[in-house]
C-alpha positions as MATLAB code, in Angstrom:
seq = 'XXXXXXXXXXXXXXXXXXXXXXXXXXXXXXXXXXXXXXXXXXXXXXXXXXXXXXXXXXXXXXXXXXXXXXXXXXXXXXXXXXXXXXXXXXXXXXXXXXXXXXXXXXXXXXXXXXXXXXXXXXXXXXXXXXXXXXXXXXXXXXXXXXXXXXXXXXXXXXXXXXXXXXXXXXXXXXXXXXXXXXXXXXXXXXXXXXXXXXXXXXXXXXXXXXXXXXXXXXXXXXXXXXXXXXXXXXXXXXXXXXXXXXXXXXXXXXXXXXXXXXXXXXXXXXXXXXXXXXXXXXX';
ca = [
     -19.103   46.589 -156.901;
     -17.565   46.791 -160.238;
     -19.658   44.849 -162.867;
     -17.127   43.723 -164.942;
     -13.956   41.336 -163.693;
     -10.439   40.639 -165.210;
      -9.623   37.572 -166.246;
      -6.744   37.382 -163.547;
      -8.793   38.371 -161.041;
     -11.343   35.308 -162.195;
      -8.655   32.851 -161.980;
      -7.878   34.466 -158.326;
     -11.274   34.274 -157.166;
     -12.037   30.796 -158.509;
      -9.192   29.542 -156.561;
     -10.549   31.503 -153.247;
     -13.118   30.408 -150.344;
     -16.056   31.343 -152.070;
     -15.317   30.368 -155.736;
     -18.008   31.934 -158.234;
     -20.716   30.736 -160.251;
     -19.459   30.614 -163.324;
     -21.828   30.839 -167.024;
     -20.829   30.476 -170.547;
     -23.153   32.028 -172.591;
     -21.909   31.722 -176.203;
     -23.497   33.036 -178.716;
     -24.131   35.220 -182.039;
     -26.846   36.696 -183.784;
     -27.950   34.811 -186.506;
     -28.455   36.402 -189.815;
     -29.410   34.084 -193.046;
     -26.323   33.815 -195.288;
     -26.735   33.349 -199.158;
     -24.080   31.202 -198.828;
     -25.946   28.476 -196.734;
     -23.007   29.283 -193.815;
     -24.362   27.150 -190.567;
     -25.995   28.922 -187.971;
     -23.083   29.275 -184.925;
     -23.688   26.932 -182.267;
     -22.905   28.025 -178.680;
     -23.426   24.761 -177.149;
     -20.643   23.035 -179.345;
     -18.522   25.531 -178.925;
     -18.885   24.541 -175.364;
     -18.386   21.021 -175.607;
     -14.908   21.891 -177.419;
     -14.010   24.142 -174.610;
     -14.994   26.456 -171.822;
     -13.154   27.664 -168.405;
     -13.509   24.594 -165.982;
     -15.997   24.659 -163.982;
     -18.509   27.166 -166.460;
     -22.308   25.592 -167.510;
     -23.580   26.475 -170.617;
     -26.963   28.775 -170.746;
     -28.624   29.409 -174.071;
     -29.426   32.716 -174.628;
     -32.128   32.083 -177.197;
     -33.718   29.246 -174.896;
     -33.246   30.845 -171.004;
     -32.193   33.862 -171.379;
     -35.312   35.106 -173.805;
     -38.990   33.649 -174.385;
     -39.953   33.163 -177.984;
     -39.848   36.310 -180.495;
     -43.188   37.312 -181.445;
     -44.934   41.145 -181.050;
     -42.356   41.884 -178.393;
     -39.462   41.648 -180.350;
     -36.731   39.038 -181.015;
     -35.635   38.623 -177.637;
     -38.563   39.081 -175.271;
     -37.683   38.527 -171.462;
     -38.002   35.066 -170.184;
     -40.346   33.645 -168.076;
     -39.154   34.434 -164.624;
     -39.699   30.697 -163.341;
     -38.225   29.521 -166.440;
     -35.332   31.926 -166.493;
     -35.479   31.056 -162.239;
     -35.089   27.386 -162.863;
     -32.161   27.593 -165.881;
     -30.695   29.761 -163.012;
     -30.805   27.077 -160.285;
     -29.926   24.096 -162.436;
     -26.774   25.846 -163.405;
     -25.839   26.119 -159.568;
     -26.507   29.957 -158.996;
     -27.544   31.201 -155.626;
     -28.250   34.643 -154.113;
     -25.623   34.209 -151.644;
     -22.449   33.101 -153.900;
     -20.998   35.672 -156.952;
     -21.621   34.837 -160.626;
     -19.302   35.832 -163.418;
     -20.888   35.509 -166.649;
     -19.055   34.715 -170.015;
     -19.111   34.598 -173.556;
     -16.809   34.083 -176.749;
     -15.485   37.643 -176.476;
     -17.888   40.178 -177.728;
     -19.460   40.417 -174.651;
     -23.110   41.040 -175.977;
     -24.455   37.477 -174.613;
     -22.728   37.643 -171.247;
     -23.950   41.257 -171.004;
     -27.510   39.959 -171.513;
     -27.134   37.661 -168.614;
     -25.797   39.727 -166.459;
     -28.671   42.339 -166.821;
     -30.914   39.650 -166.312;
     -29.426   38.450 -162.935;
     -29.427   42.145 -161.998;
     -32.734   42.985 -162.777;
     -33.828   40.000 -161.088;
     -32.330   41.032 -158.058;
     -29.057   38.643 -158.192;
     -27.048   41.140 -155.747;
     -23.293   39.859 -156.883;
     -22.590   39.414 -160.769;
     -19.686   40.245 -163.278;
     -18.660   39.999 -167.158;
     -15.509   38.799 -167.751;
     -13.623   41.890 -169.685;
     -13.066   40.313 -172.811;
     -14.527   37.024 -172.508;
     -13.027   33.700 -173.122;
     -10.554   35.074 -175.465;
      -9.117   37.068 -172.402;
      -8.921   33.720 -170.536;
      -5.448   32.482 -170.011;
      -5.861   29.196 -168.239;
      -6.367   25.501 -169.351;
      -9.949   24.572 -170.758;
     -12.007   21.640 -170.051;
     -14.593   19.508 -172.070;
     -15.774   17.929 -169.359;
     -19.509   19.303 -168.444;
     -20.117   20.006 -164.569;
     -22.933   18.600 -162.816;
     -23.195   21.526 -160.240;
     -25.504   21.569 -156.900;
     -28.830   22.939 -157.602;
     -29.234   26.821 -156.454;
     -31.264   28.409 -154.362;
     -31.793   31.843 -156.374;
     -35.497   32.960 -157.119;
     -36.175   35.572 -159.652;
     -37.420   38.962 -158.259;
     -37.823   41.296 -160.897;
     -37.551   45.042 -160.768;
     -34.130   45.630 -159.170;
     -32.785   47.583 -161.752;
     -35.232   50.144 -164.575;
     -36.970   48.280 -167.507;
     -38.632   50.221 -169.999;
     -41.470   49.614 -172.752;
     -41.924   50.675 -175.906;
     -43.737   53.970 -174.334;
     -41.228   54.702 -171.907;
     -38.523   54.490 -174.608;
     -40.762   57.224 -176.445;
     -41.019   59.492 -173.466;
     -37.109   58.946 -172.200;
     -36.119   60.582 -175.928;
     -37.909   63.410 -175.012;
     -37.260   63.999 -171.586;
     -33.793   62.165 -171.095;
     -31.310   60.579 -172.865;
     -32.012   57.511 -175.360;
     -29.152   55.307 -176.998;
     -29.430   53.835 -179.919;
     -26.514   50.734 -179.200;
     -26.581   49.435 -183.200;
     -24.322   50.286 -185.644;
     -24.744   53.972 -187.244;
     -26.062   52.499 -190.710;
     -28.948   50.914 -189.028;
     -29.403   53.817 -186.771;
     -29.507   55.996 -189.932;
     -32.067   53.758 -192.161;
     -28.955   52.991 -194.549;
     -29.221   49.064 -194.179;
     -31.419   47.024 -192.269;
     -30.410   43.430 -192.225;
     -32.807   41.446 -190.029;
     -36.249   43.874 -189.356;
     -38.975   45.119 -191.096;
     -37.914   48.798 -191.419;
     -34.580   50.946 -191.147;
     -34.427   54.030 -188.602;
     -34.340   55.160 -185.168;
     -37.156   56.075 -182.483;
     -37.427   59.914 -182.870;
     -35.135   61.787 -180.203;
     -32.532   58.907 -179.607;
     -29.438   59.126 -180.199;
     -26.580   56.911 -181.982;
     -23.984   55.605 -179.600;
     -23.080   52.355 -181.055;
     -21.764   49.653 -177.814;
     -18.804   48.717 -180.214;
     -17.407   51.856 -179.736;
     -16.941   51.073 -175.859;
     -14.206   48.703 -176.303;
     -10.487   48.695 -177.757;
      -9.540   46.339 -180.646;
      -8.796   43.679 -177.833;
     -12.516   43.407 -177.411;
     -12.149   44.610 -173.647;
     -14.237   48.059 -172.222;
     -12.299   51.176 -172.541;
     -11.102   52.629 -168.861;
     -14.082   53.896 -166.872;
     -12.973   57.116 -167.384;
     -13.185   57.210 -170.927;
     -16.480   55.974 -170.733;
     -17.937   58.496 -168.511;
     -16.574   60.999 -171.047;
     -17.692   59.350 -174.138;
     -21.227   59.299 -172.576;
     -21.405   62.748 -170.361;
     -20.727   64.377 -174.252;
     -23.748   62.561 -175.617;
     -25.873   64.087 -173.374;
     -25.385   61.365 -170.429;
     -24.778   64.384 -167.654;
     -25.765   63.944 -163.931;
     -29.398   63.899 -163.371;
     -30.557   63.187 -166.614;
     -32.535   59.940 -167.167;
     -30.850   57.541 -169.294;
     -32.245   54.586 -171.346;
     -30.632   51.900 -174.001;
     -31.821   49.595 -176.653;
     -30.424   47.880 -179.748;
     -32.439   45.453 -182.103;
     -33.517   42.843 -179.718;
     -32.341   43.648 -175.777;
     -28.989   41.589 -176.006;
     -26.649   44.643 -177.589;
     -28.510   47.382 -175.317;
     -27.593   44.888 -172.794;
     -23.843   45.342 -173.191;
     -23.656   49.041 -173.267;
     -25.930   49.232 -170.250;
     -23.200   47.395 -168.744;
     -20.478   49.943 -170.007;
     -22.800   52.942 -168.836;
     -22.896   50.524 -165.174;
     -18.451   50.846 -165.946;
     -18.767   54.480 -166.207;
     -20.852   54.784 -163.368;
     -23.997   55.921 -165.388;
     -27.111   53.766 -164.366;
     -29.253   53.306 -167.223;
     -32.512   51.673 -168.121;
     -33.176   49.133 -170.821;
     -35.590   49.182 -173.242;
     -35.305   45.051 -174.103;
     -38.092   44.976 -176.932;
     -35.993   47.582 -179.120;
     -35.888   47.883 -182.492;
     -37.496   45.067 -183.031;
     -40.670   45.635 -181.350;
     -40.642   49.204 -182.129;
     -40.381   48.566 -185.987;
     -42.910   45.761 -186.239;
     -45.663   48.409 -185.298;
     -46.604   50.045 -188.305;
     -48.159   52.900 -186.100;
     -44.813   53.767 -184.339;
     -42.959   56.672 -185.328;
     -39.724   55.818 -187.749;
     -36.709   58.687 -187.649;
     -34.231   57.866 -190.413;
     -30.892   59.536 -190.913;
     -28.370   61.230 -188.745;
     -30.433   63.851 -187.103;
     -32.299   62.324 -183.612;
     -35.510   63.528 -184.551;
];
């Protein structure tokens, strides 16, 4: 199954038998701004618009537990995440497509999620809303409760350990940008740098300027000359499991499976005792 769906094959399928679950998970990483900017608000964005039919899920609130020594975006607690799940009307027997405002980190996030918990049918929309070509609605559904219980382990998770080992035995991306993979800048943790051994493959590089992932093709190449070749184990993070997320899901395009690490950078660095690499070389 492909994990990833057009947005004219959305509108195709939500007009079909078995219509999908659909989630809007808008949101954006929130950095402080000197200039006082608001923080961005997924669940207004929302209420001013969303693909009819779509229930809003807050990353921050059921999509991750409460940062703390396990980084920003620590998994949820599966009857939490189970329950959030239900109430928005998903089921193990009916396909989910997952949303956001375009980036695709957020839906990416949810769709590992419902993976790794062993949801066997669910898709990104390519693009996200902005790829959406149909009429909106403000009205908020009150769907039928789900049946779908949380079993996690369906797909590789890793730990801080793991992602030590993996960048010496496999292959380890580093999904942020190349400045924070490097130790130039480091806008939001307590240290700059890499985990020694992994290797800079920033997500934003897997899609065009239309936000959208580049052909499958491309992607296997882009990855297979990063060291991504059959066999070898391959692992993701980013700063806080949401990023890694998304180019987990491009690796899934490309036909890679890969693991993710969804501590990151952000558990990693706020161990003092953990190794820091800084600049371009891996190690």
């Amino acid at each position: 199954m492909n994990a990833i769906i057009s947005a004219s094959e959305l509108a195709s399928d939500l007009a079909g038998t078995n219509p999908p679950v659909l989630l809007d998970v808008r949101w954006q990483l929130s950095v402080a701004k000197a200039a006082g900017e608001p923080p961005f608000d997924g669940r207004a964005e929302y209420a001013a618009g969303h693909i009819p039919g779509a229930v809003y899920v807050d990353l921050d609130q059921e999509l991750a537990s409460a940062p703390g020594t396990h980084g920003r975006h620590p998994l949820p607690d599966t009857a939490h995440f189970g329950a959030a799940m239900r109430h928005a009307g998903v089921s193990a027997g009916r396909p989910v497509v997952v949303y956001d405002g375009g980036q695709g980190w957020a839906a990416a996030r949810a769709w590992w999620l419902l993976r790794w918990t062993g949801h066997p049918d669910v898709r990104v929309l390519d693009g996200g809303l902005t790829s959406w070509e149909g009429s909106l609605e403000t009205a908020e559904p009150t769907p039928a409760e789900g049946d779908f219980t949380p079993e996690p382990g369906a797909v590789d998770l890793l730990d801080a350990d793991g992602a030590a080992a993996l960048a010496r035995t496999g292959v380890l991306f580093d999904a942020r940008a190349g400045e924070r993979y490097r130790g130039e800048v480091e806008p939001i943790d307590r240290v700059g740098g890499h985990i020694p051994g992994a290797l800079s493959a920033p997500t934003n590089e897997n899609v065009g300027p239309d936000g959208r992932f580049l052909p499958a093709e491309q992607l296997a190449a882009r990855f297979k000359s990063l060291g991504a070749t059959e066999g070898s184990g391959v692992g993701v993070y980013c700063g806080s499991g949401v990023s890694g997320a998304h180019e987990v899901l491009a690796l899934a395009v490309a036909g890679i499976p890969a693991a993710l690490y969804v501590g990151s950078w952000s558990e990693w660095s706020s161990d003092p005792e953990r190794p820091v690499a800084v600049g371009p070389d891996p190690q």
